[in-house]
CSV table of C-alpha atoms in Angstrom, one decimal:
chain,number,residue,atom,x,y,z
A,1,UNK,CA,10.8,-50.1,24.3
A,2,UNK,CA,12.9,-47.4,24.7
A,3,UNK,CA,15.0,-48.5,27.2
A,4,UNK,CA,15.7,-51.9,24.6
A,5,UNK,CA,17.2,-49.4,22.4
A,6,UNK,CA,20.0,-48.0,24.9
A,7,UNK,CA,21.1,-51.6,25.6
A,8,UNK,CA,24.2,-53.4,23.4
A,9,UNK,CA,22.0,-55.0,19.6
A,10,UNK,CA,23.1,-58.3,21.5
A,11,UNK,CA,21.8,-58.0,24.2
A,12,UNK,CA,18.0,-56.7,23.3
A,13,UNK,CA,16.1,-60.1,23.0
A,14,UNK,CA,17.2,-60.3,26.5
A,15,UNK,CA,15.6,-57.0,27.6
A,16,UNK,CA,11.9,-58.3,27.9
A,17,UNK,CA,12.3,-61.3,30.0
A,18,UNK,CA,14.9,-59.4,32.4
A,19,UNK,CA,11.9,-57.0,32.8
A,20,UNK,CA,9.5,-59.6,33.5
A,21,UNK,CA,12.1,-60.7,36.4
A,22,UNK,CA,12.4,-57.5,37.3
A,23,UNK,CA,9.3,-56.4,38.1
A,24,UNK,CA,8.0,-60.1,39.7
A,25,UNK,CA,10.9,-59.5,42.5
A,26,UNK,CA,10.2,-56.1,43.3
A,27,UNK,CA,6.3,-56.6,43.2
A,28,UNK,CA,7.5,-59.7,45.4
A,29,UNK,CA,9.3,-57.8,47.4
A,30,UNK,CA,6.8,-55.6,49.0
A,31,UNK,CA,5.0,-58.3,51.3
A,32,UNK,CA,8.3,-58.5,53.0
A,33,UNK,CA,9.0,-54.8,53.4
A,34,UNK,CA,5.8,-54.5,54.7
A,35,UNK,CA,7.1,-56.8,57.7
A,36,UNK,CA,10.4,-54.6,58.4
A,37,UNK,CA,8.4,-51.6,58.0
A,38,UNK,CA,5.1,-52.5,60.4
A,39,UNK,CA,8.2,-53.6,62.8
A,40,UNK,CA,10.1,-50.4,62.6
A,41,UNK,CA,7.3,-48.4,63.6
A,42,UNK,CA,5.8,-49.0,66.9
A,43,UNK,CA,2.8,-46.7,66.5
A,44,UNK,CA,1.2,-49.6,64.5
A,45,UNK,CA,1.6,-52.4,67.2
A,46,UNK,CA,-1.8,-51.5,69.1
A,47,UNK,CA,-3.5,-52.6,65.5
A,48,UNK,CA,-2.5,-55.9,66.1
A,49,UNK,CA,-2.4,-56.2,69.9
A,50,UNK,CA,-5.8,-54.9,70.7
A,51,UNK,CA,-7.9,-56.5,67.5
A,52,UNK,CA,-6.1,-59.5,66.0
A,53,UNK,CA,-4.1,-61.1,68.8
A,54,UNK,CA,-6.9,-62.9,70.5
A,55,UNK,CA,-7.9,-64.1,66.9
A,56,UNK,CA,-4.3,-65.1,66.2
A,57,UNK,CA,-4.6,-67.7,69.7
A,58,UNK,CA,-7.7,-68.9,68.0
A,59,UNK,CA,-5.9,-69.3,64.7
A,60,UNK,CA,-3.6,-71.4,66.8
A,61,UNK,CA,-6.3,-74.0,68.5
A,62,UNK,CA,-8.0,-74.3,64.4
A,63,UNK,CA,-4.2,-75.4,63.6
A,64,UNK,CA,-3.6,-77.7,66.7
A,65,UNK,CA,-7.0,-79.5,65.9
A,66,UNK,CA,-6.2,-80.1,62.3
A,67,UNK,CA,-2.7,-81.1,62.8
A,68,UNK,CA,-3.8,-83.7,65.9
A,69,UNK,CA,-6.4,-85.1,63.8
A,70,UNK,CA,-5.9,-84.7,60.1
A,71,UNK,CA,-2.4,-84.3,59.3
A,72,UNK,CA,-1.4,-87.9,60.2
A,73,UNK,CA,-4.2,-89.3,58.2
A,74,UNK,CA,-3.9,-87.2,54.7
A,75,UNK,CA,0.6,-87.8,55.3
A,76,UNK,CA,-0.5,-91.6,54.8
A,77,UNK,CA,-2.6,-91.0,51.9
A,78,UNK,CA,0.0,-89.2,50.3
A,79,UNK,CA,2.9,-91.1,51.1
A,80,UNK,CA,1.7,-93.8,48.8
A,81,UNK,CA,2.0,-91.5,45.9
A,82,UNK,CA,4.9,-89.1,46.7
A,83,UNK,CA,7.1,-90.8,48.5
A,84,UNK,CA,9.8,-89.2,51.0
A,85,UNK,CA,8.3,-85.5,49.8
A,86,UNK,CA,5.0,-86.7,51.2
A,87,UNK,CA,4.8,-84.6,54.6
A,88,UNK,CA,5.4,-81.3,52.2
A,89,UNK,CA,2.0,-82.1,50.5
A,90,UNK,CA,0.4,-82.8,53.6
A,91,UNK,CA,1.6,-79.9,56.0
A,92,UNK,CA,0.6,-77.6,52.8
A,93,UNK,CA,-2.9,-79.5,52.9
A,94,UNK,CA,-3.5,-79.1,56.5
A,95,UNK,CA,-2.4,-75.0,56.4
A,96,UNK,CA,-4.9,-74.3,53.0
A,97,UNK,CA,-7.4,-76.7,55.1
A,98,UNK,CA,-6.7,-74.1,57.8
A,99,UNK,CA,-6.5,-71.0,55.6
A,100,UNK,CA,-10.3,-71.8,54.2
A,101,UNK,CA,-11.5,-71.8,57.8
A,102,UNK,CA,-9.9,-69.1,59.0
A,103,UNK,CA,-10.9,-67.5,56.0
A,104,UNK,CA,-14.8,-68.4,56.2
A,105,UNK,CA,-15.0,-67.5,59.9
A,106,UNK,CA,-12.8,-64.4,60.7
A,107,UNK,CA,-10.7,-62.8,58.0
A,108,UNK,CA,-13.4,-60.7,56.1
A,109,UNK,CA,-15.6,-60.0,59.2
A,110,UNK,CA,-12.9,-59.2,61.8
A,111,UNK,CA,-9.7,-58.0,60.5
A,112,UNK,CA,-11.2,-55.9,57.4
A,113,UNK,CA,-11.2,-52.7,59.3
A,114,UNK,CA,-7.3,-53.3,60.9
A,115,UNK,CA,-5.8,-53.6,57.4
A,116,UNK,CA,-7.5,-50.1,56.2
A,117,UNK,CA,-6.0,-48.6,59.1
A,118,UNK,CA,-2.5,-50.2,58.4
A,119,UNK,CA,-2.8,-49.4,54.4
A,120,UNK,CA,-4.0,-45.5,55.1
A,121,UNK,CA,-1.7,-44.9,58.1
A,122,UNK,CA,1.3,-46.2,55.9
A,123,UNK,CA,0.2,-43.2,53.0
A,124,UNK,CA,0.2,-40.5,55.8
A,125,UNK,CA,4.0,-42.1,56.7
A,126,UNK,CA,4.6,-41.5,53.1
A,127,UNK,CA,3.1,-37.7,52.8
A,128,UNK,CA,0.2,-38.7,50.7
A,129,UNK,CA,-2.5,-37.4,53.0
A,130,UNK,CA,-4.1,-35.6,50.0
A,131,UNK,CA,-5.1,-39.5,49.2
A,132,UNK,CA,-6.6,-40.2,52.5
A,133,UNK,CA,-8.2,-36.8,53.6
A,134,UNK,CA,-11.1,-37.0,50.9
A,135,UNK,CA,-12.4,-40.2,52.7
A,136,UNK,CA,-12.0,-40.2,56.6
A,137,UNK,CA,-11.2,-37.7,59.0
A,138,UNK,CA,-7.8,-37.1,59.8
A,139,UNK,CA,-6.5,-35.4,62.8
A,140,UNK,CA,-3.4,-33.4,62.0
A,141,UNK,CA,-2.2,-32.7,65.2
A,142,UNK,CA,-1.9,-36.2,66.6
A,143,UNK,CA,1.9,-37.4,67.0
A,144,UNK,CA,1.9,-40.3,65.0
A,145,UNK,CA,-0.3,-41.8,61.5
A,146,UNK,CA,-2.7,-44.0,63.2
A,147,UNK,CA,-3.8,-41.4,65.6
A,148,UNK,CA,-4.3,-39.4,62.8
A,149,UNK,CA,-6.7,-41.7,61.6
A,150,UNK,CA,-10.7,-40.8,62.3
A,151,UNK,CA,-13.8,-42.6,61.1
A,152,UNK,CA,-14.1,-43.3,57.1
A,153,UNK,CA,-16.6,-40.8,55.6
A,154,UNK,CA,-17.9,-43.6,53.2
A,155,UNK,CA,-17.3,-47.2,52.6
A,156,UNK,CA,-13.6,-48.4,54.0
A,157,UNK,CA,-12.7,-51.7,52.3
A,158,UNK,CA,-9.3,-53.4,51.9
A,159,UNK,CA,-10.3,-56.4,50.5
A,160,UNK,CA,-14.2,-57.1,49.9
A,161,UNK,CA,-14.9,-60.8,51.5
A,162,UNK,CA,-15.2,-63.3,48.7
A,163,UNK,CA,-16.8,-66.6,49.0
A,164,UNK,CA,-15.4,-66.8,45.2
A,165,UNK,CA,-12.3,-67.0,46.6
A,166,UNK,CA,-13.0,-69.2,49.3
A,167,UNK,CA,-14.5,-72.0,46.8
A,168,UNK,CA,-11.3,-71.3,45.2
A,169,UNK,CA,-9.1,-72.4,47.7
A,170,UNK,CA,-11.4,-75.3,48.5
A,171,UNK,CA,-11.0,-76.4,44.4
A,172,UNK,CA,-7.5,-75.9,44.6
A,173,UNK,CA,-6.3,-77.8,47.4
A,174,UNK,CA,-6.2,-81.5,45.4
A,175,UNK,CA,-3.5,-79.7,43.7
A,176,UNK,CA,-1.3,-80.5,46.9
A,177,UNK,CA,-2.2,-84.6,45.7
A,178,UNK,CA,0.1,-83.6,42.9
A,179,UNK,CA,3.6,-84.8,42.8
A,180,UNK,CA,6.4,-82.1,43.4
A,181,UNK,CA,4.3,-79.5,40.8
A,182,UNK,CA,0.8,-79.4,42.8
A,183,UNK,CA,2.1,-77.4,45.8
A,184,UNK,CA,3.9,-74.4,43.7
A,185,UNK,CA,0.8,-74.6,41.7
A,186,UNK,CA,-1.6,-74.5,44.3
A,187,UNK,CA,0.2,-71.4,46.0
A,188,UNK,CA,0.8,-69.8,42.6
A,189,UNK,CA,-2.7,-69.9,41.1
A,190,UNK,CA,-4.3,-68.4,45.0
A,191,UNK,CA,-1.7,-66.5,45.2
A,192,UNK,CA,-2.7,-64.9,42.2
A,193,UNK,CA,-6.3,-64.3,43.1
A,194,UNK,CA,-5.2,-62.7,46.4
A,195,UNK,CA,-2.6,-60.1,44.2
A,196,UNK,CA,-5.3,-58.8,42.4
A,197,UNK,CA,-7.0,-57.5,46.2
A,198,UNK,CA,-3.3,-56.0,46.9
A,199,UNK,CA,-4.6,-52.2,45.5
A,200,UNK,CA,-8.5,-52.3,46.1
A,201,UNK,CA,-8.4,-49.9,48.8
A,202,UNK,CA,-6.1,-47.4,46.6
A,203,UNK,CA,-8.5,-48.3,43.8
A,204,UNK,CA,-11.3,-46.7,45.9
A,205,UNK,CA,-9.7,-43.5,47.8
A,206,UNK,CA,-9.0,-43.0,43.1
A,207,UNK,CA,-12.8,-43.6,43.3
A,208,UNK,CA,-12.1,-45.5,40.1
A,209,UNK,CA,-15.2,-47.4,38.4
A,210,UNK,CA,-15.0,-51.5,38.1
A,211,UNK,CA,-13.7,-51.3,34.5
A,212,UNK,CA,-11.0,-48.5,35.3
A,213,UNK,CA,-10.0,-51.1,38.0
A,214,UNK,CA,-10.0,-53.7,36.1
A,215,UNK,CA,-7.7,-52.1,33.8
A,216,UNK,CA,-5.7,-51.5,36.4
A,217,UNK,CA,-5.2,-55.0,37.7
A,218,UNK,CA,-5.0,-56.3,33.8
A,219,UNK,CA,-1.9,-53.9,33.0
A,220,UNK,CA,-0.1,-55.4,36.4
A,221,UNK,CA,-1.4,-58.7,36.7
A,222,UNK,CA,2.1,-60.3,36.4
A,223,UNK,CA,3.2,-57.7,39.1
A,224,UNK,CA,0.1,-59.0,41.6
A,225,UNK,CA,0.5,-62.3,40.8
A,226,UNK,CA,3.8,-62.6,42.6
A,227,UNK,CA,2.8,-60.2,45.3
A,228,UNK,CA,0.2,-62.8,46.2
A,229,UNK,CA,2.1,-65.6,45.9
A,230,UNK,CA,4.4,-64.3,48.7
A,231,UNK,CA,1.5,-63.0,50.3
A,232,UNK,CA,-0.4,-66.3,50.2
A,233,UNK,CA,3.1,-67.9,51.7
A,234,UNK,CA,2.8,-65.5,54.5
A,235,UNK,CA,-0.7,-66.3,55.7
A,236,UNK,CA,-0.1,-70.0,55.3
A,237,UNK,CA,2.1,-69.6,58.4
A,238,UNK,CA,0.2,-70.8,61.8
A,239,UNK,CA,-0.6,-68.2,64.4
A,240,UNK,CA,1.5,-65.8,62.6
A,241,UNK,CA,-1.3,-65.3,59.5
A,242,UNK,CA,-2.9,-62.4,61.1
A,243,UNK,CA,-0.1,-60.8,61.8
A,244,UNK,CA,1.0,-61.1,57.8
A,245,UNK,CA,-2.2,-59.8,56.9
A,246,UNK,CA,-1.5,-56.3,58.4
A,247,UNK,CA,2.5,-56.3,57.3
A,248,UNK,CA,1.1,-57.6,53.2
A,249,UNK,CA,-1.5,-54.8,53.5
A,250,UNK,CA,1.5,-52.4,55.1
A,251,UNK,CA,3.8,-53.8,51.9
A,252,UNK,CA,0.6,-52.9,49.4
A,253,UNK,CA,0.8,-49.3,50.6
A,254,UNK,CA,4.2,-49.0,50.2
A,255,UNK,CA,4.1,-50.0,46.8
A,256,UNK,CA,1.3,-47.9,46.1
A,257,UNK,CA,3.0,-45.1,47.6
A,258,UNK,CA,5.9,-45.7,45.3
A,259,UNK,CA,3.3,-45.9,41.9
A,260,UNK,CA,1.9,-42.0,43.2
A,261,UNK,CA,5.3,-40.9,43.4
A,262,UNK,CA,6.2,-41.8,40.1
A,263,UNK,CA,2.9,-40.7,38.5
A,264,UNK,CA,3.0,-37.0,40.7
A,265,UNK,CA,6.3,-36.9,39.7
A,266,UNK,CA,7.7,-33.5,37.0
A,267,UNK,CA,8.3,-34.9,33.4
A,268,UNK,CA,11.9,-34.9,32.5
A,269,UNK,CA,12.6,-31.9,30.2
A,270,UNK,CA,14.5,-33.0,26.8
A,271,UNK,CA,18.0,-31.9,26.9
A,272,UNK,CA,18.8,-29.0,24.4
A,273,UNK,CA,20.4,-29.6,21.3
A,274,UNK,CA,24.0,-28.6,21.1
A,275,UNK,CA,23.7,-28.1,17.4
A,276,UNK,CA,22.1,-24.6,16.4
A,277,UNK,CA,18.9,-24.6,14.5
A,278,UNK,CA,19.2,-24.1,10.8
A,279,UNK,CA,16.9,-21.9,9.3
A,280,UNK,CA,15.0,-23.8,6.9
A,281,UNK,CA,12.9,-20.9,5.5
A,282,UNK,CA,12.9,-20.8,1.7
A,283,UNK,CA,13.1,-17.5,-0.1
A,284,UNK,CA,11.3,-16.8,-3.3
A,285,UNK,CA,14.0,-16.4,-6.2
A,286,UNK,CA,12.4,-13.7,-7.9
A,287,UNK,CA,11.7,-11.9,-4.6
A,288,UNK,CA,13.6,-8.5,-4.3
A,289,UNK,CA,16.0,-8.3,-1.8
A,290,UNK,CA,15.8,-6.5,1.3
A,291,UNK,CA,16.5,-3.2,1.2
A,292,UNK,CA,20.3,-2.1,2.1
A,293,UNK,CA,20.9,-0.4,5.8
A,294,UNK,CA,24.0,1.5,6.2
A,295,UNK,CA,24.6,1.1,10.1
A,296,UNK,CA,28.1,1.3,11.2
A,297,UNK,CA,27.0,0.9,14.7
């Protein structure tokens, strides 16, 4: 509100939705950071190379299958309703049909544990070890984050495995049947569900309560909402969707890093006046004045 009241009277009504833009490209910004960033520092790749590369070739042969047997198929179907823009629909179909069984089979079991290790490592990049320390061991003297990282001291979760979520996707995916809307609805509305995951794990090293988080997520839903949709476009991408699913949760910390900042960071002081104080005091009229002080010095 303040801000509206530095801009031109014109231009005010215009101040709210350029703030809702605002803040839906930087929140959408962060999945892709999250790639430059997880690329600019090789002390990450073994996260990926060791753990999620061999599920990455399997992601690959679930894709193969479904695009060999049932893209062809579900193209026809869909070509009778949408036209030229059928094999959108359809290659969308086949990658959500792909998502859910990825999904159901590997994500929440298997990769889990790699994506805390990404999210943490990224807050010691970023100085906030004070975050991390209360929760897993850290070794100080290692050379780079993720050495730094030792076992959790409690429960480590980036993003608890939902079956609500799967059911979702499966519910959803008609929406690709839909004309030129379906698809950007169908990757909006997930996309939204997956946003709200984005800060779970900060959520928990907070050791926030579920109502304080779901305060959390309420006051920044619009925020999550398009951090999941580009999210959600990331892991739609064959044999590259594991790899996404480190660089998001590398693009979550960053972001979080960026809210501690801001919140740890000095209030501005007020600016002093450059017009002396009056003295308001009010005298009594039938007071006595104060007694006279010859002092030449």
């Amino acid at each position: 509100m303040e801000s509206q009241n530095h801009l031109p009277r014109p231009m005010r009504p215009l101040a709210r939705p350029v703030s809702y833009v605002s803040r839906a490209l930087t929140a959408a910004s962060y999945p892709l950071t999250g790639i430059y960033y997880f690329l600019r520092h090789p002390a990450y790749y073994p996260l990926f190379l060791s753990r999620l590369l061999p599920l990455s070739i399997i992601s690959f042969l679930v894709y193969a299958i479904l695009f060999t047997f049932a893209f062809l198929p579900q193209y026809a179907f869909l070509a009778l309703f949408h036209g030229w823009g059928a094999w959108v629909n359809a290659v969308v179909l086949v990658l959500g049909e792909g998502l859910v069984i990825i999904q159901g089979l590997f994500e929440g079991f298997f990769v889990d544990e790699c994506r805390v290790d990404v999210f943490d490592a990224t807050l010691l990049d970023k100085d906030l070890d004070g975050l991390v320390a209360p929760h897993r061991l850290l070794f100080p003297d290692a050379p780079n984050s993720v050495k730094k990282l030792g076992k959790p001291t409690g429960p480590a979760v980036y993003q608890p495995w939902s079956l609500i979520q799967i059911v979702e996707l499966i519910v959803f995916l008609p929406l690709n049947l839909v004309p030129y809307v379906g698809t950007p609805a169908f990757i909006i509305i997930t996309g939204a569900r997956l946003g709200t995951f984005a800060h779970y794990r900060w959520f928990g090293l907070r050791g926030l309560t579920k109502k304080e988080r779901k305060q959390e997520i309420r006051s920044r839903m619009w925020d999550y909402t398009w951090f999941g949709t580009i999210a959600m476009l990331l892991q739609l991408v064959p044999i590259f969707s594991f790899f996404f699913l480190l660089t998001s949760a590398t693009g979550a910390a960053l972001w979080t890093a960026k809210l501690e900042q801001k919140a740890r960071r000095p209030p501005v002081p007020d600016a002093p006046s450059a017009i002396a104080p009056v003295d308001t005091q009010e005298y009594d009229p039938d007071e006595p004045p104060p007694p006279y002080v010859d002092n030449p010095v």
